[in-house]
XYZ file of C-alpha atoms in Angstrom:
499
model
C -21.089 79.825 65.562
C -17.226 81.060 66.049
C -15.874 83.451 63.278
C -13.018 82.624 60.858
C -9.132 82.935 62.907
C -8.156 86.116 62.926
C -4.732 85.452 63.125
C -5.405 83.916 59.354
C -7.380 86.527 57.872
C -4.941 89.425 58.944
C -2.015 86.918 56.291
C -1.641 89.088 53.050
C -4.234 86.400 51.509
C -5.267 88.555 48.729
C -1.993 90.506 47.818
C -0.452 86.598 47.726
C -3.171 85.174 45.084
C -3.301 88.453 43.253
C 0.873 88.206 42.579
C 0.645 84.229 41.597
C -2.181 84.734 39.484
C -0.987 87.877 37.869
C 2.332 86.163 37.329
C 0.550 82.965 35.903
C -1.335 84.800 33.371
C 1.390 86.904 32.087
C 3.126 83.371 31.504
C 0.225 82.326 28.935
C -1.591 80.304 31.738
C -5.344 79.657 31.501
C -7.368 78.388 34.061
C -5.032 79.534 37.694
C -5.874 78.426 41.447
C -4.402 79.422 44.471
C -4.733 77.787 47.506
C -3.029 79.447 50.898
C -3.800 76.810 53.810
C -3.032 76.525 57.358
C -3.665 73.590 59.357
C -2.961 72.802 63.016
C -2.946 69.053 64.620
C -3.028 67.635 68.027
C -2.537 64.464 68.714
C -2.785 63.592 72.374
C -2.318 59.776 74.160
C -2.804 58.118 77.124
C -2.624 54.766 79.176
C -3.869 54.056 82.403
C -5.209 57.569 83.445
C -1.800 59.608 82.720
C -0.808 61.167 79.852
C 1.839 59.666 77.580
C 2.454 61.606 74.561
C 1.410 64.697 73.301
C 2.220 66.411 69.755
C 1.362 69.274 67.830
C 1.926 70.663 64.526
C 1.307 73.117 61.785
C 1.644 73.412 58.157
C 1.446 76.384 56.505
C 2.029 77.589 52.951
C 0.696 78.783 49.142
C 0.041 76.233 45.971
C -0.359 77.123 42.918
C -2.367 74.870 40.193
C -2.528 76.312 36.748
C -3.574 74.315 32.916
C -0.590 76.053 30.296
C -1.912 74.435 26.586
C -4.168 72.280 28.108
C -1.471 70.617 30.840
C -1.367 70.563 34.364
C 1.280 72.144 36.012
C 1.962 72.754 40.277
C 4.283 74.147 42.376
C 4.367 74.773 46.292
C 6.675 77.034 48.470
C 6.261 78.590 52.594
C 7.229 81.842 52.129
C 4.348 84.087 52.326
C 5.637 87.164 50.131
C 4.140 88.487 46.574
C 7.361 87.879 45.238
C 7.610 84.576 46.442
C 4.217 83.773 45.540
C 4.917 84.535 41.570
C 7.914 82.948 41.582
C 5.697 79.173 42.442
C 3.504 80.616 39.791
C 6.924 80.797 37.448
C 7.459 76.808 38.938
C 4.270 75.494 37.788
C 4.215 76.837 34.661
C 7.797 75.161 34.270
C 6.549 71.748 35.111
C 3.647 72.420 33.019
C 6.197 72.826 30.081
C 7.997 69.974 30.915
C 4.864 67.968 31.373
C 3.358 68.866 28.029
C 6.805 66.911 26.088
C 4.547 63.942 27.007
C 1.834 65.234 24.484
C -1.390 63.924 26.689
C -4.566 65.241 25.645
C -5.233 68.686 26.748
C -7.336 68.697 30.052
C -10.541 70.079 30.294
C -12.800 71.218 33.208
C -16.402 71.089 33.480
C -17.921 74.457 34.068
C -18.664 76.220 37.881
C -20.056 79.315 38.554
C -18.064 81.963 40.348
C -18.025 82.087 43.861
C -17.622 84.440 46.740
C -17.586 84.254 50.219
C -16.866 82.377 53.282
C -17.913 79.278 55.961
C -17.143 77.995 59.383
C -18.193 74.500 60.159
C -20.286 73.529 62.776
C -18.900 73.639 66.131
C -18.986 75.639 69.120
C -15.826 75.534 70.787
C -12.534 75.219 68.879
C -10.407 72.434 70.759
C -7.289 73.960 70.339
C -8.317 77.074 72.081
C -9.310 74.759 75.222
C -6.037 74.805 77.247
C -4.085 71.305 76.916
C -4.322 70.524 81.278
C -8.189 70.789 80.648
C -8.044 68.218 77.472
C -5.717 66.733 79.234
C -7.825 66.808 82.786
C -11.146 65.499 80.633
C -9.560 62.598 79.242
C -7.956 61.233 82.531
C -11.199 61.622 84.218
C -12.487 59.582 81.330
C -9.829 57.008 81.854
C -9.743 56.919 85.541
C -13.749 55.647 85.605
C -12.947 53.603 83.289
C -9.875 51.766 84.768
C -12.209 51.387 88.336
C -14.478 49.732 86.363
C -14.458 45.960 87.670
C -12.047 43.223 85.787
C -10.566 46.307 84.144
C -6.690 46.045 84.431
C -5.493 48.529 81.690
C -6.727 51.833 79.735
C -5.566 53.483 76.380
C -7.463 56.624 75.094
C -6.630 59.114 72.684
C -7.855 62.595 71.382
C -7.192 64.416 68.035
C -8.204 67.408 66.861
C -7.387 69.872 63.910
C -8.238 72.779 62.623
C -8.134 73.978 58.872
C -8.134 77.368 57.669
C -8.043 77.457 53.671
C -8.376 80.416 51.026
C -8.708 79.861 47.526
C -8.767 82.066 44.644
C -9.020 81.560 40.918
C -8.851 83.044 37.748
C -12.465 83.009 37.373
C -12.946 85.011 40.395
C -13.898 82.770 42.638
C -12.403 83.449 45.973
C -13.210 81.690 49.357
C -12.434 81.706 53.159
C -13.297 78.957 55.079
C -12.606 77.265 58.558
C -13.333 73.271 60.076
C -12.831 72.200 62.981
C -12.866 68.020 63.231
C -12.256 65.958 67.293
C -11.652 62.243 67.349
C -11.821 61.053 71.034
C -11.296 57.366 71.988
C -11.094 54.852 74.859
C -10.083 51.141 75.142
C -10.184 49.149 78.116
C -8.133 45.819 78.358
C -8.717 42.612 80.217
C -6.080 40.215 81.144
C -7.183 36.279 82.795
C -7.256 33.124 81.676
C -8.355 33.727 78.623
C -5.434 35.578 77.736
C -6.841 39.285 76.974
C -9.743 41.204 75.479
C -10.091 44.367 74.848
C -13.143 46.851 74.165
C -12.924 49.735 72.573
C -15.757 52.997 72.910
C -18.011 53.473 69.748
C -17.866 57.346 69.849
C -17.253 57.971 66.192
C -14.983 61.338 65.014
C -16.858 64.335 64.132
C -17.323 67.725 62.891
C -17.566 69.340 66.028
C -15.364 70.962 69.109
C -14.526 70.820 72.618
C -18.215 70.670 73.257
C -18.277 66.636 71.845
C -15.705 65.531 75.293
C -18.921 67.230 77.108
C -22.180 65.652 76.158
C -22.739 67.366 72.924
C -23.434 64.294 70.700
C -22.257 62.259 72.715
C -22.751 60.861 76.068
C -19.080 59.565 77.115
C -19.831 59.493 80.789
C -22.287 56.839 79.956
C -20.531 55.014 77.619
C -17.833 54.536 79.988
C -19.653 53.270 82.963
C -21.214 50.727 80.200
C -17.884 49.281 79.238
C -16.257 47.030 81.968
C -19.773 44.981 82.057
C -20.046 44.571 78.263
C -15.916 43.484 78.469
C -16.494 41.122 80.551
C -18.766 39.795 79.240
C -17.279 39.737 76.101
C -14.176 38.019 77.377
C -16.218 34.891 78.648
C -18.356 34.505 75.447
C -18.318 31.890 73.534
C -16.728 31.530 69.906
C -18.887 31.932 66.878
C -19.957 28.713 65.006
C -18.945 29.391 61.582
C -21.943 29.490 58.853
C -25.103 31.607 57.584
C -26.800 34.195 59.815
C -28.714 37.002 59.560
C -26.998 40.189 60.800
C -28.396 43.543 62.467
C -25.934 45.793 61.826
C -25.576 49.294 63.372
C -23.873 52.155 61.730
C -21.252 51.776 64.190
C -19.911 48.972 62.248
C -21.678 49.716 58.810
C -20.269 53.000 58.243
C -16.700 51.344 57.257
C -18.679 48.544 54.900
C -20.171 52.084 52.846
C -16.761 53.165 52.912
C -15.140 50.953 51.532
C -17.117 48.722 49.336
C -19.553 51.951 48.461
C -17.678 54.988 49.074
C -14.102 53.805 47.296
C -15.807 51.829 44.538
C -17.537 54.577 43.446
C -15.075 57.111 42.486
C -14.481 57.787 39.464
C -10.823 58.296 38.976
C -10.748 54.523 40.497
C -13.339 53.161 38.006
C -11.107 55.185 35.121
C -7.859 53.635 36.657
C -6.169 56.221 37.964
C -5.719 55.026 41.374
C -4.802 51.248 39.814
C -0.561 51.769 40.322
C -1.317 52.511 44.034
C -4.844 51.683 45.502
C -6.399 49.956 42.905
C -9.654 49.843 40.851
C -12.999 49.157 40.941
C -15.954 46.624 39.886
C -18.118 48.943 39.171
C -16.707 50.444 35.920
C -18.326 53.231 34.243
C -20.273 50.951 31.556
C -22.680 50.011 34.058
C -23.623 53.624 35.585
C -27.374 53.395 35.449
C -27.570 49.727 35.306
C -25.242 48.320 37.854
C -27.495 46.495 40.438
C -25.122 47.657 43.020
C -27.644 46.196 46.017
C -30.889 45.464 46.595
C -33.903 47.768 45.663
C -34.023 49.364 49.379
C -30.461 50.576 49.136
C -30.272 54.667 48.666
C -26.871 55.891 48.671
C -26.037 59.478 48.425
C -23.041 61.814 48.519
C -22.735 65.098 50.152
C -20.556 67.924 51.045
C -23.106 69.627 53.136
C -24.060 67.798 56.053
C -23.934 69.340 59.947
C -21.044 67.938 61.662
C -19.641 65.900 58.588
C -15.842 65.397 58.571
C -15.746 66.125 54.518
C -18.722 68.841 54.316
C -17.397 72.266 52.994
C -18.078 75.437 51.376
C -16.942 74.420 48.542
C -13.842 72.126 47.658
C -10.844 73.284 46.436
C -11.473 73.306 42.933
C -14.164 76.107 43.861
C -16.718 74.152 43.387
C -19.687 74.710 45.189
C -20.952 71.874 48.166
C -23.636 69.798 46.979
C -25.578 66.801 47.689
C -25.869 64.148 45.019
C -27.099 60.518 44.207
C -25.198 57.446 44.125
C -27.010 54.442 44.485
C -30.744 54.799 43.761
C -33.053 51.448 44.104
C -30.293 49.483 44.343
C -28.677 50.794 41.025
C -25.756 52.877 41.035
C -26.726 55.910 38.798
C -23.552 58.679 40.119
C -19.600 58.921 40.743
C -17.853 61.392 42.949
C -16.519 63.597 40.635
C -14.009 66.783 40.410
C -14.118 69.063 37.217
C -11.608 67.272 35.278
C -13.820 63.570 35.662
C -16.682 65.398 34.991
C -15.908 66.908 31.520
C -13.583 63.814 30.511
C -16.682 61.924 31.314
C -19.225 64.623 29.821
C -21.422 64.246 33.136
C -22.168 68.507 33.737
C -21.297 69.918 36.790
C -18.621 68.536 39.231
C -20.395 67.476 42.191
C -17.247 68.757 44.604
C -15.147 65.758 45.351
C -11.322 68.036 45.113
C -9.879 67.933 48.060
C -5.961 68.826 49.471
C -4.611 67.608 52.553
C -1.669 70.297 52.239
C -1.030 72.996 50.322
C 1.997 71.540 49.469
C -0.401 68.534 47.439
C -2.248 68.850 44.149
C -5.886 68.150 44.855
C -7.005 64.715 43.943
C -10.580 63.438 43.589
C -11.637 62.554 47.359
C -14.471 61.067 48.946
C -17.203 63.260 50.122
C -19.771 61.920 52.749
C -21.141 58.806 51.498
C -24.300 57.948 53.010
C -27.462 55.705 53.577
C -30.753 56.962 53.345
C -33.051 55.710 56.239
C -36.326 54.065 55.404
C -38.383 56.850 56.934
C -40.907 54.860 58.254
C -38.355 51.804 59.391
C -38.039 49.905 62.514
C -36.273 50.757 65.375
C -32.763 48.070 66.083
C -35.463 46.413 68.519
C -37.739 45.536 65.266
C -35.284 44.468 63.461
C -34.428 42.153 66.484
C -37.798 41.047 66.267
C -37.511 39.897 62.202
C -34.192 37.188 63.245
C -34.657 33.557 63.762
C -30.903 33.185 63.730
C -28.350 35.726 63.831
C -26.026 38.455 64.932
C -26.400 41.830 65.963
C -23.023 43.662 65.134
C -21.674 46.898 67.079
C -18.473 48.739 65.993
C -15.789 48.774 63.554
C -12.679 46.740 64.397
C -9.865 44.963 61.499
C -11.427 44.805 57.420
C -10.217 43.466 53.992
C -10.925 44.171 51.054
C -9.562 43.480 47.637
C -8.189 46.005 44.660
C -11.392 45.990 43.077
C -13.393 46.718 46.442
C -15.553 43.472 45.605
C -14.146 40.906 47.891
C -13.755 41.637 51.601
C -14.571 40.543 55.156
C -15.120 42.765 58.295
C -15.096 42.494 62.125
C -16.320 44.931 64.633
C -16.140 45.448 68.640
C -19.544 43.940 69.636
C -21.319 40.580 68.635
C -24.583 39.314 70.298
C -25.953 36.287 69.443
C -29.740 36.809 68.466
C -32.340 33.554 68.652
C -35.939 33.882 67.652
C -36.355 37.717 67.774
C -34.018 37.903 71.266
C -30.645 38.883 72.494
C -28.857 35.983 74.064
C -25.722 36.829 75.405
C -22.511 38.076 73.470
C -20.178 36.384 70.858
C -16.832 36.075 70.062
C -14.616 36.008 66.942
C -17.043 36.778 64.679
C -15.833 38.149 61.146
C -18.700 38.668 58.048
C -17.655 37.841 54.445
C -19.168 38.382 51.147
C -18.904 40.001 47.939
C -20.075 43.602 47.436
C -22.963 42.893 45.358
C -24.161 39.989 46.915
C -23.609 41.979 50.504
C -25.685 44.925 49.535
C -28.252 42.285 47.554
C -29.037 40.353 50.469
C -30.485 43.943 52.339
C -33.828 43.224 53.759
C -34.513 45.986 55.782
C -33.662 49.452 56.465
C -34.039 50.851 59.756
C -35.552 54.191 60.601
C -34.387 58.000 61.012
C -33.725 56.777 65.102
C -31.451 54.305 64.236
C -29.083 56.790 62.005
C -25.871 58.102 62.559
C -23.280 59.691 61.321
C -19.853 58.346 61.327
C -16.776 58.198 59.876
C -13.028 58.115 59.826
C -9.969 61.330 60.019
C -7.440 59.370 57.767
C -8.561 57.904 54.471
C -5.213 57.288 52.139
C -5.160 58.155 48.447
C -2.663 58.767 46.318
C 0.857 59.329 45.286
C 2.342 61.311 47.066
C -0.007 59.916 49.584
C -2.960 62.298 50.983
C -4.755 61.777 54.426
C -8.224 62.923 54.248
C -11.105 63.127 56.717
C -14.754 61.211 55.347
C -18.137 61.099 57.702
C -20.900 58.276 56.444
C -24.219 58.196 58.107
C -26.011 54.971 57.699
C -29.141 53.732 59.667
C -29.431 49.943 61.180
C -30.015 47.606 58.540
C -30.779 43.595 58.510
C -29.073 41.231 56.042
C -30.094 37.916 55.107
C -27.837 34.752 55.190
C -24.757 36.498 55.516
C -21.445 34.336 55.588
C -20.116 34.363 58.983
C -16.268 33.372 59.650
C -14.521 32.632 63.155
C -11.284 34.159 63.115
C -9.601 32.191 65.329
C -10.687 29.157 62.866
C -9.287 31.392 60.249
C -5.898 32.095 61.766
C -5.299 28.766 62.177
C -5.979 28.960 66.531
C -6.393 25.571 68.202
């Protein structure tokens, strides 16, 4: 496994905390953190095997988080000097002052160990160390098969990458070092006739992992490509869905955004508190019901984690130095945990934090994010061909494509890439315009079988929104295959009102 950047460990990372927290405690702070991040992004485009835009940034900088009689206070600054790094300490314990004239109750954290040491995500090859005419050289090869494929007439693809480098110290004496490396790679080929156009769209889902992914680790893109003009076009002569009740196969391609969110963002607990209500809402599942919410049905088992290999949130630990961790959510159906960060979990009195801070800059005050929110697979479940097998009348559902949901994550309706039409146990051809609706509960109720460790996977998304100011942050869900019964099915041409 690579080593942590040089080029960030040789920063004064130490001599920088050392001065803010020195400076903190001197100013009759408490509990201090320090957080000195770097982050580097790459965002790369392209349409018809060229390259059309290319960017490439860096943020770099020191925070400073501190409780002064019980009230939050943060400040933020980019020069990288002791000096400069206890004058931000001076600056949050100024807003902390000012903050405390609105007499709130005095904040308390749920207990951590301390914690030393550091961690590298998984990966093998760093993709910003691959030189930009060999990503560049990968990705038109990509698109060029792809654009020969037949009835093909345009290609769009896209590639981003990041790396993270973030230290953290407190004044517990926790102090961390730790490195991830995250790739998104896409492709989309277009079809243009007389049935306007289509489009299709590769189900490669972002990871935790490096250059290595664009070559066959994970993921076999080669394939995937010569598989796409056939499955288009067929696609683009399908017929559209008859609106109504089916039973639908769906593969984690498409599920993992359902977990997200109708699972994953109704089960934080800031939401179900209300502290996300001015900006991204609540949720139905409020904290009276944790341990007897029937989130789903008794084969549902959700769990949270900031540990697993490859996962776009796993970590060390998070940024309130608090140790990764794998935790339950659902259980039988019933939801029985929250994601929590220290200040949830004491307000709450539920122990430990279980690791959900997270800061998409040092310049932002760490907010209660999403871990990896996952299904469990039935460990003795079907393959997707058995759950094939159990349909009369249905759809099997591949990829993620346009959702809704409402404020309270209850209400929503989802589309995907893929539809195939399934009649007594078969495939029969694709579908088109096929949209699923339901309510959460009644969703996750009508689960009637899991699918086994071989139909798992993990994916996920690189920009989940929270907050105000507003906070990008990177979330992996796993989820195995998984049949639901009498599922309403929309057609969203119907919908829009298309003759």
């Amino acid at each position: 496994m690579p080593e942590l950047d040089p080029t960030f460990t040789a920063l004064p990372l130490r001599a920088l905390a050392d001065a803010a927290l020195d400076r903190a405690a001197a100013l009759g702070a408490g509990h201090v953190e320090v957080r000195i991040e770097r982050t580097r992004s790459d965002h790369r485009t392209y349409r018809d095997a060229a390259l059309e835009s290319a960017s490439d940034s860096e943020v770099l900088g020191l925070g400073v988080r501190l409780l002064w009689q019980g009230v939050w206070g943060f400040a933020a600054g980019i020069t990288l000097t002791p000096q400069a790094a206890a004058r931000i300490a001076e600056q949050a314990v100024e807003v902390a002052r000012i903050s405390a004239a609105a007499g709130s109750r005095p904040v308390e954290l749920a207990p951590e160990p301390v914690h030393r040491g550091s961690w590298v995500s998984a990966y093998r090859i760093d993709p910003l160390s691959v030189p930009a005419p060999e990503r560049d050289a990968r990705l038109i090869e990509l698109s060029a098969a792809l654009l020969a494929g037949s009835g093909v007439d345009h290609v769009q693809a896209a590639v981003d990458a990041v790396r993270e480098n973030k230290f953290y110290a407190d004044s517990t004496g926790t102090e961390t070092t730790q490195q991830r490396v995250r790739i998104a790679p896409a492709l989309t080929a277009v079809t243009v006739g007389e049935h306007g156009f289509a489009t299709m769209r590769t189900l490669a889902p972002p990871v935790g992992r490096g250059w290595e992914y664009l070559t066959g680790e994970g993921w076999d893109f080669d394939a995937e490509v010569a598989e796409l003009p056939g499955l288009l076009a067929e696609h683009a002569a399908a017929p559209s869905v008859e609106p109504g009740r089916y039973d639908l196969v769906i593969e984690p391609t498409n599920l993992w955004l359902t977990v997200h969110e109708s699972i994953a963002h109704g089960t934080e607990l800031d939401r179900a508190l209300g502290y996300e209500a001015a900006y991204a809402g609540t949720s139905f599942a409020t904290v009276d019901g944790l341990g007897s919410l029937q989130y789903g049905s008794p084969l549902l088992q959700v769990t949270g984690d900031r540990v697993t290999e490859h996962g776009l949130a796993s970590v060390g630990w998070d940024d309130e130095g608090v140790g990764a961790q794998e935790f339950e959510i659902i259980r039988d159906g019933v939801l029985v945990g929250y994601q929590l960060n220290r200040q949830m979990a004491a307000e709450r009195g539920l122990g430990r934090s279980n690791g959900c801070a997270f800061a998409d800059a040092p310049s932002h005050i760490p907010l209660q994010r999403m871990p990896n929110v996952s299904i469990r697979p039935d460990p003795q479940g079907p393959d997707v061909a058995g759950l094939i097998s159990r349909v009369e009348r249905g759809i099997l559902v591949q990829g993620d494509n346009s959702w809704s949901i409402d404020m309270q994550r209850y209400n929503f309706q989802f589309t995907g890439q893929r539809f195939f039409a399934i009649e007594d146990g078969r495939l029969v051809g694709q579908l088109r315009d096929v949209a699923y609706q339901a309510t959460t509960t009644d969703f996750w109720g009508s689960l009637a079988a899991v699918g086994g460790p071989q139909t798992y996977l993990l994916a996920g998304a690189m920009n989940c929104g929270k907050g105000q100011p507003g906070q990008i942050a990177s979330v992996s869900h796993g989820a195995p295959a998984c049949l639901f019964r009498e599922v309403n099915v929309l057609n969203t041409n119907a919908e829009g009102g298309a003759l």
